[in-house]
Coordinates of C-alpha atoms and ligand atoms in Angstrom, one line a residue:
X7 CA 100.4 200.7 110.8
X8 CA 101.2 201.2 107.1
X9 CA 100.8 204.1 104.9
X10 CA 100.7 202.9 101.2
X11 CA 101.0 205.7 98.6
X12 CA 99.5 203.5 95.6
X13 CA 100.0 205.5 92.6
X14 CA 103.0 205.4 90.4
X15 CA 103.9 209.1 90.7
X16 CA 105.9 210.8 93.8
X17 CA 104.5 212.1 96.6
X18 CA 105.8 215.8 96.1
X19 CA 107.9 216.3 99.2
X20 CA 105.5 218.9 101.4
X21 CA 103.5 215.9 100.9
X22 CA 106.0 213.3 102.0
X23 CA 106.9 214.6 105.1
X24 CA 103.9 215.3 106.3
X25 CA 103.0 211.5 106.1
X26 CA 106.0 210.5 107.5
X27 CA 105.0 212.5 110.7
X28 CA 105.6 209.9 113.5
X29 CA 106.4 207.1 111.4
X30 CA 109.6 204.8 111.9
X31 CA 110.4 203.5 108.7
X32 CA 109.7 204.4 104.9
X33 CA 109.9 202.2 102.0
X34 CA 111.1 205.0 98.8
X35 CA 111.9 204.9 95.2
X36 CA 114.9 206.4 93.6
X37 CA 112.4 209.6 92.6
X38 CA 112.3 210.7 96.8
X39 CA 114.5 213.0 97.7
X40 CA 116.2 211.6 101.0
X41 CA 118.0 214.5 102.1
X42 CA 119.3 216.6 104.6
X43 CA 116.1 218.8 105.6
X44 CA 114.1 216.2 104.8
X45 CA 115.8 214.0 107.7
X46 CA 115.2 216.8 110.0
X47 CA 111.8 217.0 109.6
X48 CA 111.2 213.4 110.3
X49 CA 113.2 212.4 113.4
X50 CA 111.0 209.5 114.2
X51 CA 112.8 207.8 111.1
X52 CA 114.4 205.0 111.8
X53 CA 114.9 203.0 108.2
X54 CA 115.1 204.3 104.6
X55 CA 114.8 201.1 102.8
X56 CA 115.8 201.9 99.0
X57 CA 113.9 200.0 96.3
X58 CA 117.2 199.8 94.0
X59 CA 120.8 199.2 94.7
X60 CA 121.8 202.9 93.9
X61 CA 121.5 205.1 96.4
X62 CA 122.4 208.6 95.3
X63 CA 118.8 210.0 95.7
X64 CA 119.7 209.6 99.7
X65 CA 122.0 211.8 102.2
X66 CA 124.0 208.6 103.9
X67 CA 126.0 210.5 105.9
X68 CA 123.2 212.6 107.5
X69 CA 121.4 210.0 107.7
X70 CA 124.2 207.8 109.5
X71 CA 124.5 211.0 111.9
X72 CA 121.2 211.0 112.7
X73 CA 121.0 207.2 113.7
X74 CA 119.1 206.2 110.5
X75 CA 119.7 203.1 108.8
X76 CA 119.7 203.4 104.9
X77 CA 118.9 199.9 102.5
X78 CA 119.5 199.2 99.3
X79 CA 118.2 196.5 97.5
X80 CA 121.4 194.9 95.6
X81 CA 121.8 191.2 94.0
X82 CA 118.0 190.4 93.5
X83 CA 118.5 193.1 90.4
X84 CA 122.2 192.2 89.4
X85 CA 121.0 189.8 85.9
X86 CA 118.3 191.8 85.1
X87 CA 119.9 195.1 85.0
X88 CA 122.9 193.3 83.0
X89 CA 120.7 191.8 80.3
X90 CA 119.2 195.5 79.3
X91 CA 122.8 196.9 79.4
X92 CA 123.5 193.9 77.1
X93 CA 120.8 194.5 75.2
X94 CA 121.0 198.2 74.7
X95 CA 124.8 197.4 73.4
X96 CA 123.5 195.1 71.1
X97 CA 120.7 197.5 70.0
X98 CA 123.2 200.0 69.1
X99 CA 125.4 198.4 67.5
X100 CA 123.3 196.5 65.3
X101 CA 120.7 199.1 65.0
X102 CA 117.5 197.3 65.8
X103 CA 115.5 200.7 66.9
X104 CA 116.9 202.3 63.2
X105 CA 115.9 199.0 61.3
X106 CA 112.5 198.2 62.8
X107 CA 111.4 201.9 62.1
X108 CA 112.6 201.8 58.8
X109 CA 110.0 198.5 58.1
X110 CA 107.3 200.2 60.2
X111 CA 108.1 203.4 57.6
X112 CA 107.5 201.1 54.7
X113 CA 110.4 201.9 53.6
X114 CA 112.1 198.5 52.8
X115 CA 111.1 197.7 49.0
X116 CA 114.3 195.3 48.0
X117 CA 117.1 193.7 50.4
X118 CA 120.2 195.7 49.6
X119 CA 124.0 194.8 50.7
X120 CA 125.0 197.8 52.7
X121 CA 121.7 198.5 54.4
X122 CA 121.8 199.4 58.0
X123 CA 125.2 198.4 58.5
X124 CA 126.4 198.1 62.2
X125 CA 128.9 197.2 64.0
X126 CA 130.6 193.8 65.0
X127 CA 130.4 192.4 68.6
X128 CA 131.2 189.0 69.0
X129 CA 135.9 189.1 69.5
X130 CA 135.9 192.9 70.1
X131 CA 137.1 194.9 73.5
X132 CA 134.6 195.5 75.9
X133 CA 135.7 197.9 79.0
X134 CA 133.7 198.0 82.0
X135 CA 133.9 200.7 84.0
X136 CA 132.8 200.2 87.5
X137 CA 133.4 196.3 88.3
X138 CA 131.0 195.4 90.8
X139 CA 128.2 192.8 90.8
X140 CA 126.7 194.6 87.3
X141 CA 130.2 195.0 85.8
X142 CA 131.5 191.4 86.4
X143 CA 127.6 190.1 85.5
X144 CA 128.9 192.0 82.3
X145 CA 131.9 190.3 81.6
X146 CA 130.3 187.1 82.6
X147 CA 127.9 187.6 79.1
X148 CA 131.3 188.9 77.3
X149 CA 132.7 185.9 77.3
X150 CA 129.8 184.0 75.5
X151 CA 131.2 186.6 72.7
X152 CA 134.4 185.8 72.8
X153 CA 135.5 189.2 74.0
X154 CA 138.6 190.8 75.6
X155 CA 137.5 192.2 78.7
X156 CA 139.4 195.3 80.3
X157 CA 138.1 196.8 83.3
X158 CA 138.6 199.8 85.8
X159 CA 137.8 200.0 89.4
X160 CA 138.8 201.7 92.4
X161 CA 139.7 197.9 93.8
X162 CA 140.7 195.5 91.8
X163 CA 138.9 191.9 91.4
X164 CA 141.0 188.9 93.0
X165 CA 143.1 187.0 90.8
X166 CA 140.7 184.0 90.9
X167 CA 137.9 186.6 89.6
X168 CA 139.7 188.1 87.2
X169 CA 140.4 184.9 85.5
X170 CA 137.4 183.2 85.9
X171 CA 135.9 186.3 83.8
X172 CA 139.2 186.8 81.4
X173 CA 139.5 190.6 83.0
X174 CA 142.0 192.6 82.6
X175 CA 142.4 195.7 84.9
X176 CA 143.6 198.9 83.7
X177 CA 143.5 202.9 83.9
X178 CA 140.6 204.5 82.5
X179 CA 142.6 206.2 79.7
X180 CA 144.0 202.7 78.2
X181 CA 140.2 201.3 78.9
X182 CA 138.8 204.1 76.5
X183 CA 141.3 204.4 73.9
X184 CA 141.2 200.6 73.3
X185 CA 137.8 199.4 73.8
X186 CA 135.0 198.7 71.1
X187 CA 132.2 198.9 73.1
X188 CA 132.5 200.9 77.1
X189 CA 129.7 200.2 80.0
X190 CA 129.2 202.2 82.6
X191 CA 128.3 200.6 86.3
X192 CA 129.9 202.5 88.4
X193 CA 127.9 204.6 91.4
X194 CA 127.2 208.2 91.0
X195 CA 130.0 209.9 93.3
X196 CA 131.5 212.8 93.1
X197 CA 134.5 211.3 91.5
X198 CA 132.3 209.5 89.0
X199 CA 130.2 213.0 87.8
X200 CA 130.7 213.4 84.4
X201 CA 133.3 210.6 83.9
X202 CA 132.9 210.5 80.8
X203 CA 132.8 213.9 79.4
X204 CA 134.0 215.4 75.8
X205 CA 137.7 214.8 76.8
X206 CA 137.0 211.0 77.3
X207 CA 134.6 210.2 74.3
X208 CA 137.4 212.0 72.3
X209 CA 139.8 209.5 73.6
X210 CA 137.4 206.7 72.4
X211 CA 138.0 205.0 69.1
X212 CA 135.4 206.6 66.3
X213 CA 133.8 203.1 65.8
X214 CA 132.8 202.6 70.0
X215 CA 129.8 202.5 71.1
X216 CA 129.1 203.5 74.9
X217 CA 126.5 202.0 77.2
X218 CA 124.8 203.8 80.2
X219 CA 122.4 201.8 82.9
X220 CA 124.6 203.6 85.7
X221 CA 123.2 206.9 87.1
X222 CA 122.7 209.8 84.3
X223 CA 125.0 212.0 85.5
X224 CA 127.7 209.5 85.2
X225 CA 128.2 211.4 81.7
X226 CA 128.0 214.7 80.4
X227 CA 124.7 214.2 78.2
X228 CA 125.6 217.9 76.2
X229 CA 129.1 216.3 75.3
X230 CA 128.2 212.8 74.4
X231 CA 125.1 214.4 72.1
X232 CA 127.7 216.5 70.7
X233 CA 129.5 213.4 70.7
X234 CA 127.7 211.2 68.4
X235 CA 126.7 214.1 65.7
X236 CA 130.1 214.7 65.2
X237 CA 131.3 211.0 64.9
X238 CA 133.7 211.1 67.5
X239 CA 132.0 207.2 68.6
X240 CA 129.6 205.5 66.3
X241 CA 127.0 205.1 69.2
X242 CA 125.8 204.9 72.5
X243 CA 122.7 203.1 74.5
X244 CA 121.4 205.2 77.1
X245 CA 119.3 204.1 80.6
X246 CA 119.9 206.7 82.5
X247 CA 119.7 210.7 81.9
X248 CA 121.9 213.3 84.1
X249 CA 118.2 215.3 84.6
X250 CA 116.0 212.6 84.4
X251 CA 112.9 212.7 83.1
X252 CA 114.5 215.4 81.2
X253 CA 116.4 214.4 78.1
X254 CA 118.8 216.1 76.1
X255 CA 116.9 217.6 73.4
X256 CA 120.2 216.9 71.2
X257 CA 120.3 213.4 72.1
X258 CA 116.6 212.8 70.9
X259 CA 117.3 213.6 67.2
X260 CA 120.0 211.2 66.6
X261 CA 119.7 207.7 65.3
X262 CA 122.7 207.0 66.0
X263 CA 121.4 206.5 70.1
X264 CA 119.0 204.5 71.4
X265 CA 117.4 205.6 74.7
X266 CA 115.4 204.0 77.0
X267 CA 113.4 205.5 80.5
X268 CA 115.6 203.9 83.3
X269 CA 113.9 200.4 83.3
X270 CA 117.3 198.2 83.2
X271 CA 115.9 196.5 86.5
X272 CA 112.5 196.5 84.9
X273 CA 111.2 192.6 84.8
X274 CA 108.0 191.6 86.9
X275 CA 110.3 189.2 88.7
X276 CA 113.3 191.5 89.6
X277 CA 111.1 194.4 90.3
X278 CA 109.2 191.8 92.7
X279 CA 112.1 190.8 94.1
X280 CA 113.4 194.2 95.3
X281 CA 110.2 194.8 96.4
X282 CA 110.2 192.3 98.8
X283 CA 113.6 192.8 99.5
X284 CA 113.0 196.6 100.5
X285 CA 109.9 195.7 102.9
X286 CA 112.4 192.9 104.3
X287 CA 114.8 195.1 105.0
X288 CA 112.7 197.8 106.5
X289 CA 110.7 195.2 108.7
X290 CA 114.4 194.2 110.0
X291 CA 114.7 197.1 111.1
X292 CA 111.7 198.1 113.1
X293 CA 112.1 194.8 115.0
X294 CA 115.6 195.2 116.2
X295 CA 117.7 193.2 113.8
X296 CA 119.9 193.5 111.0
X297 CA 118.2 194.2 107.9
X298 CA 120.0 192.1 105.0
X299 CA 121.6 194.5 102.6
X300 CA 122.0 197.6 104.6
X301 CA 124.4 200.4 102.9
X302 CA 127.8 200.3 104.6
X303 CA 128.6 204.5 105.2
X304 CA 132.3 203.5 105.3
X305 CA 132.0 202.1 101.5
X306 CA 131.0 205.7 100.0
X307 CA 133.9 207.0 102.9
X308 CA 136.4 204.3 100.9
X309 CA 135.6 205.3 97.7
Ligands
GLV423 C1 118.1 201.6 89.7 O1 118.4 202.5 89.0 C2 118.8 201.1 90.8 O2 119.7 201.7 91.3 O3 118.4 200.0 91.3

């Protein structure tokens, strides 16, 4: 038996568990709460398959105690969420949100020289921090640019990877001071909160532009508002918000940012795709297999 909560909205979580009362497995977005009380109140669970490849909204280790199996929905999203984070970088630094406001404004009356100038892409330094299957899909599109690629992870790429995609791996202080443009894919972890934070976007040359389609609070919102009124970078495309819906009130003000409501995996077929990909591995399961792309506990215990 299924119980399909059809609207676009969250159950709130009183609601939740009560539904999930003698029920095996649930299918959830990134806005339920997994958590430790909440897996104690439902110890019929046996699956929380994860419409999205992060997974922070979800207690993995209680879970893992408890006997639960936790999903994720990785690959089916990797090209889709890489072409936003693309195209937020090339939104900010070309400044297509500025421009087409200022037509819609009426405001252009004659073509002038130095009008909504922006910055260069194409032979510039991108640094990728976090070089999984987003970051390397990254570099992948950097190279069509002709960029130098630096990255930082906690592992590094094999040899064959790294020049395949012209990646260079490096520390996190050499990745900021020398990059044009930074990108964040890494997972929300303790170690990753508020990476980047008003030491690091001081560190950042005053003419990068940052990219976030990570998890919001990957960076300190109040710093990198702070950030980009003072000039310390010339920009910064934003996915993801450290309290989302909530958005920095600062941040909202400043032309200088262009900010979009987490949709980086948001295409009809990707969005499909995880779908499926969720019920798949949820279904997997139930019946006493494997479930494709379950999370791996000792990968956030490695990290
Ligand atoms: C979306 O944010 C995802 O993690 O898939």
């Amino acid at each position: 038996m299924v119980d399909l909560h059809e609207a676009d909205k969250p159950l709130g979580r009183t609601e939740l568990i009560a539904r999930l009362k003698g029920r095996q497995g649930l299918v959830c977005l990134i806005t339920d709460a997994i958590d430790a009380p909440l897996l104690a109140a439902c110890p019929d669970l046996k699956v929380v398959a994860n419409v999205a490849v992060g997974f922070n909204n979800i207690d993995v280790v209680e879970a893992t105690k408890r006997g639960v199996v936790i999903t994720n929905t990785p690959d089916v999203l990797t090209e889709t969420t890489a072409d936003f984070a693309w195209t937020l970088l090339m939104a900010t630094a070309r400044r297509v949100v500025e421009a087409d406001r200022y037509v819609r404004e009426g405001k252009f009356k004659q073509w002038e020289f130095m009008l909504l100038l922006g910055g260069d892409i194409h032979g510039k330094t991108l640094g990728i921090i976090g070089f999984g299957r987003i970051g390397r899909a990254m570099a992948r599109r950097a190279r069509g640019f002709d960029m130098r690629v630096l990255y930082q992870d906690a592992v590094a790429a094999n040899p064959a990877t790294e020049r395949e995609l012209l990646a260079t791996r490096t520390d996190t202080a050499t990745l900021l001071r020398e990059s044009d443009f930074v990108t964040l894919h890494t997972p929300l972890l303790p170690e990753t909160q508020h990476l980047i934070n008003a030491e690091s976007l001081k560190t950042m040359k005053k003419t990068a532009y940052l990219v976030n389609a990570s998890r919001g609070p990957v960076v300190d919102e109040a710093a990198l508002a702070q950030a980009l009124k003072e000039g310390w970078i010339a920009g910064a495309g934003i996915d993801v918000f450290e309290r989302e819906p909530e958005v920095h009130p600062a941040l909202r003000g400043l032309p200088n940012a262009v900010l979009a409501p987490h949709i980086a995996s948001a295409s009809s077929d990707t969005r499909l795709k995880m779908a499926n990909l969720a019920v798949d591995n949820c279904l997997a399961v139930l019946e006493g297999n494997t479930p494709p792309t379950p999370v791996n506990p000792e990968v956030l215990a490695r990290r």
